CSV table of N, CA and C and ligand atoms in Angstrom, one decimal:
chain,number,residue,atom,x,y,z
A,1,MET,N,139.5,134.8,214.1
A,1,MET,CA,138.7,133.6,213.9
A,1,MET,C,138.0,133.6,212.6
A,2,GLN,N,137.3,134.8,212.4
A,2,GLN,CA,136.6,135.0,211.2
A,2,GLN,C,137.5,134.8,209.9
A,3,SER,N,138.6,135.5,210.0
A,3,SER,CA,139.5,135.5,208.8
A,3,SER,C,140.1,134.1,208.6
A,4,THR,N,140.3,133.3,209.6
A,4,THR,CA,140.8,131.9,209.5
A,4,THR,C,139.8,131.1,208.7
A,5,GLU,N,138.5,131.2,209.1
A,5,GLU,CA,137.4,130.4,208.5
A,5,GLU,C,137.2,130.8,207.1
A,6,ASN,N,137.3,132.2,206.8
A,6,ASN,CA,137.1,132.6,205.4
A,6,ASN,C,138.2,132.1,204.6
A,7,LYS,N,139.4,132.0,205.1
A,7,LYS,CA,140.6,131.4,204.4
A,7,LYS,C,140.3,130.0,204.0
A,8,SER,N,139.7,129.2,204.9
A,8,SER,CA,139.5,127.8,204.7
A,8,SER,C,138.5,127.6,203.5
A,9,ILE,N,137.5,128.4,203.4
A,9,ILE,CA,136.5,128.2,202.2
A,9,ILE,C,137.3,128.5,200.9
A,10,LEU,N,138.1,129.5,200.9
A,10,LEU,CA,138.9,129.8,199.7
A,10,LEU,C,139.9,128.8,199.3
A,11,ASP,N,140.3,128.0,200.3
A,11,ASP,CA,141.3,126.9,200.0
A,11,ASP,C,140.7,125.6,199.7
A,12,GLU,N,139.4,125.5,199.7
A,12,GLU,CA,138.8,124.2,199.4
A,12,GLU,C,139.0,123.7,198.0
A,13,SER,N,139.0,122.4,197.8
A,13,SER,CA,139.1,121.8,196.5
A,13,SER,C,137.9,122.2,195.7
A,14,ILE,N,138.0,122.3,194.4
A,14,ILE,CA,136.9,122.6,193.5
A,14,ILE,C,136.2,121.3,193.0
A,15,LEU,N,136.8,120.2,193.3
A,15,LEU,CA,136.3,118.9,192.6
A,15,LEU,C,134.8,118.7,192.8
A,16,LYS,N,134.3,119.0,194.0
A,16,LYS,CA,132.8,118.7,194.2
A,16,LYS,C,131.9,119.6,193.4
A,17,PHE,N,132.4,120.7,192.8
A,17,PHE,CA,131.5,121.6,192.1
A,17,PHE,C,131.5,121.3,190.6
A,18,ILE,N,132.4,120.3,190.2
A,18,ILE,CA,132.5,120.1,188.7
A,18,ILE,C,131.4,119.3,188.1
A,19,ILE,N,130.9,119.8,187.0
A,19,ILE,CA,130.0,119.0,186.1
A,19,ILE,C,130.9,118.3,185.2
A,20,SER,N,130.9,117.0,185.2
A,20,SER,CA,132.0,116.3,184.4
A,20,SER,C,131.7,116.3,182.9
A,21,VAL,N,132.8,116.2,182.2
A,21,VAL,CA,132.7,116.3,180.7
A,21,VAL,C,131.6,115.5,180.1
A,22,ASP,N,131.3,114.3,180.7
A,22,ASP,CA,130.3,113.5,180.1
A,22,ASP,C,128.9,114.1,180.1
A,23,ASN,N,128.7,115.1,181.0
A,23,ASN,CA,127.4,115.7,181.2
A,23,ASN,C,127.4,117.2,180.7
A,24,VAL,N,128.5,117.5,179.9
A,24,VAL,CA,128.6,118.9,179.4
A,24,VAL,C,128.2,118.9,177.9
A,25,ALA,N,127.2,119.7,177.6
A,25,ALA,CA,126.9,119.8,176.1
A,25,ALA,C,128.0,120.6,175.5
A,26,HIS,N,128.4,120.1,174.3
A,26,HIS,CA,129.5,120.8,173.6
A,26,HIS,C,129.5,120.6,172.1
A,27,VAL,N,130.2,121.4,171.4
A,27,VAL,CA,130.3,121.2,169.9
A,27,VAL,C,131.8,121.2,169.6
A,28,GLN,N,132.1,120.9,168.3
A,28,GLN,CA,133.5,120.8,167.8
A,28,GLN,C,133.7,122.0,166.9
A,29,PRO,N,135.0,122.4,166.8
A,29,PRO,CA,135.4,123.7,166.0
A,29,PRO,C,134.9,123.6,164.6
A,30,GLU,N,134.9,122.4,164.0
A,30,GLU,CA,134.6,122.3,162.6
A,30,GLU,C,133.1,122.1,162.3
A,31,ASN,N,132.3,122.0,163.4
A,31,ASN,CA,130.8,121.9,163.2
A,31,ASN,C,130.3,123.2,162.6
A,32,ASN,N,129.3,123.1,161.8
A,32,ASN,CA,128.7,124.4,161.3
A,32,ASN,C,127.8,125.0,162.3
A,33,LEU,N,127.4,126.3,162.0
A,33,LEU,CA,126.7,127.1,163.0
A,33,LEU,C,125.3,126.5,163.2
A,34,GLU,N,124.7,125.9,162.1
A,34,GLU,CA,123.4,125.3,162.3
A,34,GLU,C,123.4,124.2,163.3
A,35,HIS,N,124.4,123.3,163.3
A,35,HIS,CA,124.5,122.3,164.3
A,35,HIS,C,124.7,122.9,165.7
A,36,ALA,N,125.6,123.9,165.8
A,36,ALA,CA,125.8,124.5,167.1
A,36,ALA,C,124.5,125.1,167.7
A,37,LEU,N,123.8,125.8,166.8
A,37,LEU,CA,122.5,126.4,167.2
A,37,LEU,C,121.5,125.4,167.7
A,38,LEU,N,121.4,124.3,167.0
A,38,LEU,CA,120.5,123.2,167.4
A,38,LEU,C,120.9,122.7,168.8
A,39,ILE,N,122.2,122.4,169.0
A,39,ILE,CA,122.6,121.9,170.3
A,39,ILE,C,122.3,122.9,171.4
A,40,LEU,N,122.6,124.2,171.1
A,40,LEU,CA,122.3,125.3,172.1
A,40,LEU,C,120.8,125.3,172.4
A,41,ILE,N,120.0,125.3,171.4
A,41,ILE,CA,118.5,125.4,171.6
A,41,ILE,C,118.0,124.2,172.4
A,42,LYS,N,118.4,123.0,171.9
A,42,LYS,CA,117.9,121.8,172.5
A,42,LYS,C,118.4,121.6,174.0
A,43,SER,N,119.6,122.1,174.3
A,43,SER,CA,120.2,121.9,175.6
A,43,SER,C,119.6,123.0,176.5
A,44,GLY,N,119.2,124.1,175.9
A,44,GLY,CA,118.6,125.2,176.8
A,44,GLY,C,119.7,126.1,177.3
A,45,TYR,N,121.0,125.9,176.9
A,45,TYR,CA,122.0,126.8,177.5
A,45,TYR,C,122.3,128.0,176.6
A,46,THR,N,122.8,129.0,177.2
A,46,THR,CA,123.1,130.2,176.4
A,46,THR,C,124.5,130.1,175.7
A,47,ALA,N,125.4,129.4,176.3
A,47,ALA,CA,126.7,129.2,175.7
A,47,ALA,C,127.3,127.8,176.1
A,48,ILE,N,128.1,127.2,175.3
A,48,ILE,CA,128.7,125.9,175.6
A,48,ILE,C,130.1,125.8,175.1
A,49,PRO,N,130.9,124.9,175.7
A,49,PRO,CA,132.3,124.8,175.3
A,49,PRO,C,132.5,124.2,173.9
A,50,VAL,N,133.6,124.6,173.3
A,50,VAL,CA,134.0,124.0,172.0
A,50,VAL,C,135.2,123.1,172.2
A,51,LEU,N,135.0,121.8,171.9
A,51,LEU,CA,136.1,120.8,172.2
A,51,LEU,C,136.4,120.1,170.9
A,52,ASP,N,137.7,119.7,170.8
A,52,ASP,CA,138.1,118.9,169.6
A,52,ASP,C,137.9,117.4,170.0
A,53,THR,N,138.2,116.5,169.0
A,53,THR,CA,138.0,115.1,169.3
A,53,THR,C,138.9,114.5,170.3
A,54,ASN,N,140.0,115.3,170.7
A,54,ASN,CA,140.9,114.9,171.7
A,54,ASN,C,140.5,115.5,173.1
A,55,TYR,N,139.3,116.1,173.1
A,55,TYR,CA,138.9,116.8,174.3
A,55,TYR,C,139.8,118.0,174.8
A,56,LYS,N,140.4,118.7,173.8
A,56,LYS,CA,141.1,119.9,174.1
A,56,LYS,C,140.1,121.0,173.9
A,57,LEU,N,140.1,122.0,174.8
A,57,LEU,CA,139.2,123.1,174.8
A,57,LEU,C,139.7,124.2,173.8
A,58,HIS,N,138.8,124.6,172.9
A,58,HIS,CA,139.2,125.6,171.9
A,58,HIS,C,138.5,127.0,172.2
A,59,GLY,N,137.3,127.0,172.8
A,59,GLY,CA,136.6,128.2,173.0
A,59,GLY,C,135.2,128.0,173.5
A,60,ILE,N,134.4,129.0,173.4
A,60,ILE,CA,133.0,129.0,173.8
A,60,ILE,C,132.2,129.5,172.7
A,61,ILE,N,131.0,128.9,172.5
A,61,ILE,CA,130.1,129.4,171.4
A,61,ILE,C,128.8,129.7,172.1
A,62,SER,N,128.2,130.9,171.7
A,62,SER,CA,126.9,131.3,172.3
A,62,SER,C,125.9,131.5,171.2
A,63,LYS,N,124.6,131.5,171.7
A,63,LYS,CA,123.5,131.8,170.7
A,63,LYS,C,123.7,133.2,170.2
A,64,ALA,N,124.1,134.1,171.1
A,64,ALA,CA,124.2,135.5,170.6
A,64,ALA,C,125.2,135.7,169.5
A,65,GLN,N,126.4,135.0,169.7
A,65,GLN,CA,127.4,135.1,168.6
A,65,GLN,C,126.9,134.5,167.3
A,66,ILE,N,126.2,133.4,167.4
A,66,ILE,CA,125.6,132.8,166.1
A,66,ILE,C,124.7,133.7,165.5
A,67,LEU,N,123.7,134.3,166.2
A,67,LEU,CA,122.7,135.2,165.6
A,67,LEU,C,123.4,136.4,165.1
A,68,ASP,N,124.4,136.9,165.8
A,68,ASP,CA,125.1,138.1,165.3
A,68,ASP,C,125.8,137.9,164.0
A,69,SER,N,126.3,136.6,163.8
A,69,SER,CA,127.1,136.4,162.6
A,69,SER,C,126.2,136.1,161.4
A,70,VAL,N,124.9,135.9,161.6
A,70,VAL,CA,124.0,135.7,160.4
A,70,VAL,C,123.2,137.0,160.1
A,71,LEU,N,123.4,138.0,160.9
A,71,LEU,CA,122.7,139.2,160.7
A,71,LEU,C,123.4,140.1,159.6
A,72,GLY,N,122.8,140.2,158.5
A,72,GLY,CA,123.3,141.1,157.5
A,72,GLY,C,123.0,142.6,157.8
A,73,LEU,N,123.2,143.5,156.9
A,73,LEU,CA,122.9,144.9,157.2
A,73,LEU,C,121.4,145.1,157.3
A,74,GLU,N,120.7,144.4,156.4
A,74,GLU,CA,119.2,144.7,156.4
A,74,GLU,C,118.4,143.4,156.6
A,75,HIS,N,119.1,142.2,156.4
A,75,HIS,CA,118.4,141.0,156.5
A,75,HIS,C,119.1,140.0,157.3
A,76,ILE,N,118.4,139.0,157.8
A,76,ILE,CA,119.0,137.8,158.4
A,76,ILE,C,119.4,136.9,157.2
A,77,GLU,N,120.6,136.3,157.3
A,77,GLU,CA,121.1,135.5,156.2
A,77,GLU,C,121.3,134.1,156.7
A,78,PRO,N,120.1,133.3,156.8
A,78,PRO,CA,120.2,132.0,157.4
A,78,PRO,C,121.0,131.0,156.7
A,79,GLU,N,121.3,131.2,155.4
A,79,GLU,CA,122.2,130.3,154.6
A,79,GLU,C,123.6,130.2,155.2
A,80,LEU,N,124.0,131.3,155.9
A,80,LEU,CA,125.3,131.3,156.5
A,80,LEU,C,125.4,130.2,157.6
A,81,LEU,N,124.3,129.9,158.2
A,81,LEU,CA,124.3,128.9,159.3
A,81,LEU,C,125.0,127.6,158.8
A,82,GLU,N,124.7,127.2,157.5
A,82,GLU,CA,125.3,126.0,157.0
A,82,GLU,C,126.7,126.1,156.6
A,83,THR,N,127.1,127.3,156.1
A,83,THR,CA,128.5,127.4,155.6
A,83,THR,C,129.5,127.8,156.6
A,84,MET,N,129.1,128.6,157.6
A,84,MET,CA,130.1,129.1,158.6
A,84,MET,C,130.4,128.0,159.7
A,85,LYS,N,131.6,128.0,160.1
A,85,LYS,CA,132.1,127.0,161.1
A,85,LYS,C,132.1,127.7,162.5
A,86,VAL,N,132.0,126.8,163.5
A,86,VAL,CA,132.1,127.3,164.9
A,86,VAL,C,133.4,128.0,165.2
A,87,ALA,N,134.5,127.4,164.6
A,87,ALA,CA,135.8,128.0,164.9
A,87,ALA,C,136.0,129.4,164.4
A,88,GLU,N,135.2,129.8,163.4
A,88,GLU,CA,135.3,131.2,162.8
A,88,GLU,C,134.7,132.2,163.8
A,89,ILE,N,133.8,131.9,164.6
A,89,ILE,CA,133.2,132.9,165.5
A,89,ILE,C,133.2,132.7,167.0
A,90,MET,N,133.7,131.5,167.4
A,90,MET,CA,133.7,131.3,168.9
A,90,MET,C,134.6,132.3,169.6
A,91,ALA,N,134.3,132.5,170.9
A,91,ALA,CA,135.1,133.3,171.7
A,91,ALA,C,136.3,132.4,172.3
A,92,THR,N,137.5,133.0,172.3
A,92,THR,CA,138.6,132.2,172.7
A,92,THR,C,139.2,132.7,174.1
A,93,ASP,N,138.6,133.8,174.6
A,93,ASP,CA,139.0,134.2,175.9
A,93,ASP,C,138.2,133.5,177.0
A,94,VAL,N,138.6,132.2,177.2
A,94,VAL,CA,137.8,131.3,178.1
A,94,VAL,C,138.3,131.4,179.5
A,95,ALA,N,137.4,131.5,180.5
A,95,ALA,CA,137.7,131.4,181.9
A,95,ALA,C,138.0,130.0,182.2
A,96,ARG,N,139.3,129.7,182.6
A,96,ARG,CA,139.6,128.3,182.9
A,96,ARG,C,140.4,128.1,184.2
A,97,VAL,N,140.3,126.9,184.8
A,97,VAL,CA,141.1,126.6,185.9
A,97,VAL,C,141.6,125.1,185.8
A,98,LYS,N,142.5,124.7,186.6
A,98,LYS,CA,142.9,123.3,186.6
A,98,LYS,C,142.1,122.6,187.7
A,99,LYS,N,141.9,121.3,187.5
A,99,LYS,CA,141.1,120.6,188.5
A,99,LYS,C,141.7,120.6,189.9
A,100,THR,N,143.0,120.8,190.0
A,100,THR,CA,143.7,120.9,191.3
A,100,THR,C,143.6,122.3,191.9
A,101,ASP,N,143.1,123.2,191.2
A,101,ASP,CA,143.0,124.6,191.7
A,101,ASP,C,142.0,124.7,192.9
A,102,ARG,N,142.1,125.8,193.7
A,102,ARG,CA,141.3,125.9,194.9
A,102,ARG,C,140.1,126.8,194.5
A,103,PHE,N,139.1,126.8,195.5
A,103,PHE,CA,137.9,127.6,195.3
A,103,PHE,C,138.1,129.0,195.0
A,104,GLU,N,139.1,129.6,195.6
A,104,GLU,CA,139.5,131.0,195.4
A,104,GLU,C,139.6,131.3,193.9
A,105,LYS,N,140.4,130.5,193.2
A,105,LYS,CA,140.6,130.8,191.8
A,105,LYS,C,139.4,130.6,191.0
A,106,ALA,N,138.6,129.5,191.2
A,106,ALA,CA,137.4,129.3,190.4
A,106,ALA,C,136.4,130.5,190.7
A,107,LEU,N,136.3,131.0,191.9
A,107,LEU,CA,135.4,132.1,192.2
A,107,LEU,C,135.8,133.3,191.5
A,108,SER,N,137.1,133.7,191.6
A,108,SER,CA,137.5,134.9,190.9
A,108,SER,C,137.4,134.8,189.4
A,109,ARG,N,137.7,133.6,188.8
A,109,ARG,CA,137.6,133.5,187.4
A,109,ARG,C,136.1,133.6,186.9
A,110,SER,N,135.2,133.3,187.8
A,110,SER,CA,133.8,133.2,187.4
A,110,SER,C,133.1,134.6,187.5
A,111,ILE,N,133.8,135.6,188.0
A,111,ILE,CA,133.2,136.9,188.2
A,111,ILE,C,132.6,137.4,186.9
A,112,ASN,N,133.3,137.3,185.8
A,112,ASN,CA,132.8,137.8,184.5
A,112,ASN,C,132.3,136.7,183.6
A,113,HIS,N,132.1,135.5,184.1
A,113,HIS,CA,131.7,134.4,183.2
A,113,HIS,C,130.7,133.5,184.0
A,114,PRO,N,129.6,133.1,183.3
A,114,PRO,CA,128.6,132.3,183.9
A,114,PRO,C,129.1,130.9,184.3
A,115,PHE,N,130.1,130.4,183.6
A,115,PHE,CA,130.8,129.2,183.9
A,115,PHE,C,132.3,129.2,183.7
A,116,VAL,N,133.0,128.4,184.4
A,116,VAL,CA,134.4,128.3,184.2
A,116,VAL,C,134.8,126.9,183.7
A,117,CYS,N,135.7,126.8,182.8
A,117,CYS,CA,136.1,125.5,182.3
A,117,CYS,C,137.2,124.9,183.1
A,118,VAL,N,137.2,123.6,183.3
A,118,VAL,CA,138.2,122.9,184.1
A,118,VAL,C,139.0,121.9,183.3
A,119,GLU,N,140.3,122.0,183.4
A,119,GLU,CA,141.2,121.1,182.6
A,119,GLU,C,142.0,120.3,183.6
A,120,ASP,N,142.4,119.1,183.1
A,120,ASP,CA,143.2,118.2,184.0
A,120,ASP,C,144.7,118.5,183.8
A,121,GLU,N,145.5,117.7,184.4
A,121,GLU,CA,147.0,118.0,184.4
A,121,GLU,C,147.6,118.1,183.0
A,122,ASP,N,147.1,117.3,182.1
A,122,ASP,CA,147.6,117.3,180.7
A,122,ASP,C,146.9,118.3,179.8
A,123,GLY,N,146.0,119.1,180.3
A,123,GLY,CA,145.3,120.1,179.5
A,123,GLY,C,144.1,119.6,178.8
A,124,SER,N,143.7,118.4,179.2
A,124,SER,CA,142.4,117.9,178.6
A,124,SER,C,141.2,118.5,179.3
A,125,PHE,N,140.1,118.8,178.6
A,125,PHE,CA,138.9,119.3,179.2
A,125,PHE,C,138.4,118.3,180.2
A,126,PHE,N,138.1,118.7,181.4
A,126,PHE,CA,137.6,117.8,182.5
A,126,PHE,C,136.1,118.1,182.8
A,127,GLY,N,135.7,119.3,182.6
A,127,GLY,CA,134.3,119.7,182.9
A,127,GLY,C,134.1,121.2,183.1
A,128,ILE,N,133.0,121.6,183.7
A,128,ILE,CA,132.8,123.0,184.0
A,128,ILE,C,132.3,123.2,185.4
A,129,ILE,N,132.5,124.4,185.9
A,129,ILE,CA,131.9,124.8,187.2
A,129,ILE,C,131.0,126.0,186.9
A,130,THR,N,129.8,126.0,187.3
A,130,THR,CA,128.9,127.2,187.1
A,130,THR,C,129.1,128.2,188.2
A,131,ARG,N,129.0,129.5,187.8
A,131,ARG,CA,129.1,130.5,188.8
A,131,ARG,C,127.9,130.4,189.9
A,132,SER,N,126.8,129.9,189.4
A,132,SER,CA,125.6,129.8,190.3
A,132,SER,C,125.9,128.8,191.4
A,133,LYS,N,126.6,127.7,191.1
A,133,LYS,CA,127.0,126.7,192.1
A,133,LYS,C,127.9,127.3,193.2
A,134,LEU,N,128.9,128.1,192.7
A,134,LEU,CA,129.9,128.7,193.6
A,134,LEU,C,129.2,129.7,194.5
A,135,LEU,N,128.3,130.5,193.9
A,135,LEU,CA,127.6,131.5,194.7
A,135,LEU,C,126.7,130.9,195.7
A,136,ALA,N,126.0,129.8,195.3
A,136,ALA,CA,125.1,129.1,196.3
A,136,ALA,C,125.9,128.6,197.5
A,137,TYR,N,127.1,128.1,197.2
A,137,TYR,CA,127.9,127.6,198.3
A,137,TYR,C,128.4,128.7,199.2
A,138,VAL,N,128.8,129.8,198.6
A,138,VAL,CA,129.2,131.0,199.4
A,138,VAL,C,128.0,131.4,200.3
A,139,ASN,N,126.9,131.5,199.7
A,139,ASN,CA,125.7,131.9,200.4
A,139,ASN,C,125.4,131.0,201.6
A,140,GLY,N,125.4,129.7,201.3
A,140,GLY,CA,125.2,128.8,202.4
A,140,GLY,C,126.2,128.9,203.5
A,141,TYR,N,127.5,129.1,203.1
A,141,TYR,CA,128.5,129.2,204.1
A,141,TYR,C,128.4,130.5,204.9
A,142,LEU,N,128.0,131.6,204.3
A,142,LEU,CA,127.9,132.8,205.1
A,142,LEU,C,126.7,132.8,206.0
A,143,HIS,N,125.6,132.1,205.6
A,143,HIS,CA,124.5,132.0,206.5
A,143,HIS,C,124.8,131.1,207.7
A,144,GLU,N,125.6,130.0,207.4
A,144,GLU,CA,126.0,129.1,208.5
A,144,GLU,C,126.9,129.9,209.5
A,145,GLN,N,127.7,130.7,209.0
A,145,GLN,CA,128.6,131.6,209.8
A,145,GLN,C,127.7,132.5,210.7
A,146,ARG,N,126.7,133.1,210.1
A,146,ARG,CA,125.9,134.0,210.9
A,146,ARG,C,125.2,133.3,212.0
A,147,LYS,N,124.7,132.0,211.6
A,147,LYS,CA,123.9,131.3,212.6
A,147,LYS,C,124.9,130.9,213.8
A,148,ASN,N,126.1,130.4,213.5
A,148,ASN,CA,127.0,130.0,214.5
A,148,ASN,C,127.5,131.2,215.4
A,149,ASN,N,127.6,132.3,214.8
A,149,ASN,CA,128.2,133.5,215.5
A,149,ASN,C,127.1,134.4,216.0
A,150,ASN,N,125.8,134.1,215.8
A,150,ASN,CA,124.7,134.9,216.3
A,150,ASN,C,124.8,136.3,215.9
A,151,TYR,N,125.0,136.6,214.6
A,151,TYR,CA,125.0,138.0,214.2
A,151,TYR,C,124.1,138.1,213.0
B,1,AMP,P1,123.5,127.7,185.3
B,1,AMP,O1,124.1,128.5,186.4
B,1,AMP,O2,123.2,126.3,185.7
B,1,AMP,O3,122.3,128.5,184.7
B,1,AMP,O4,124.6,127.6,184.2
B,1,AMP,C1,125.2,128.7,183.7
B,1,AMP,C2,125.7,128.5,182.3
B,1,AMP,O5,126.7,127.4,182.3
B,1,AMP,C3,124.7,128.0,181.3
B,1,AMP,O6,124.0,129.0,180.7
B,1,AMP,C4,125.6,127.3,180.3
B,1,AMP,O7,126.2,128.3,179.5
B,1,AMP,C5,126.6,126.6,181.2
B,1,AMP,N1,126.2,125.2,181.5
B,1,AMP,C6,125.7,124.8,182.7
B,1,AMP,N2,125.5,123.5,182.6
B,1,AMP,C7,125.9,123.1,181.4
B,1,AMP,C8,126.0,121.8,180.8
B,1,AMP,N3,125.6,120.6,181.4
B,1,AMP,N4,126.6,121.7,179.5
B,1,AMP,C9,127.0,122.8,178.9
B,1,AMP,N5,126.9,124.1,179.5
B,1,AMP,C10,126.4,124.2,180.7
């Protein structure tokens, strides 16, 4: 019984967890680092997706990567913020799923990433799913199980 119910949560659709593209802060590969840093600071996020004008996903850019790239050996080199592009330093090993994928895949992809990117059938960026939302759902599910089974 327990294993059947655990299987059903793993097989659930991920659609209800998706923050849609319209609500996702992002930058473009050709933006300079100054612009990306401003977006990151103003949005309050640690890292955000990098999308081109056709909404194809190219990578992820983080505050840490930007700061690391302007650190010289002895000084911070803020002038690099204007000259360097997002595409030069973004991470390209992005955790991604298709919007038709199941909960199981999104959960496993999120283990090493605070958020997972979601693409639609033709590979266009569709949104993100945060690890915190997935874990909150698992937490609620497990507590419900305990209540129902009195353990
Ligand atoms: P959270 O679990 O809500 O703290 O989100 C985890 C991470 O997902 C954040 O640090 C961001 O990197 C990313 N994230 C969450 N929501 C958004 C959003 N609306 N736009 C861009 N990135 C986001």
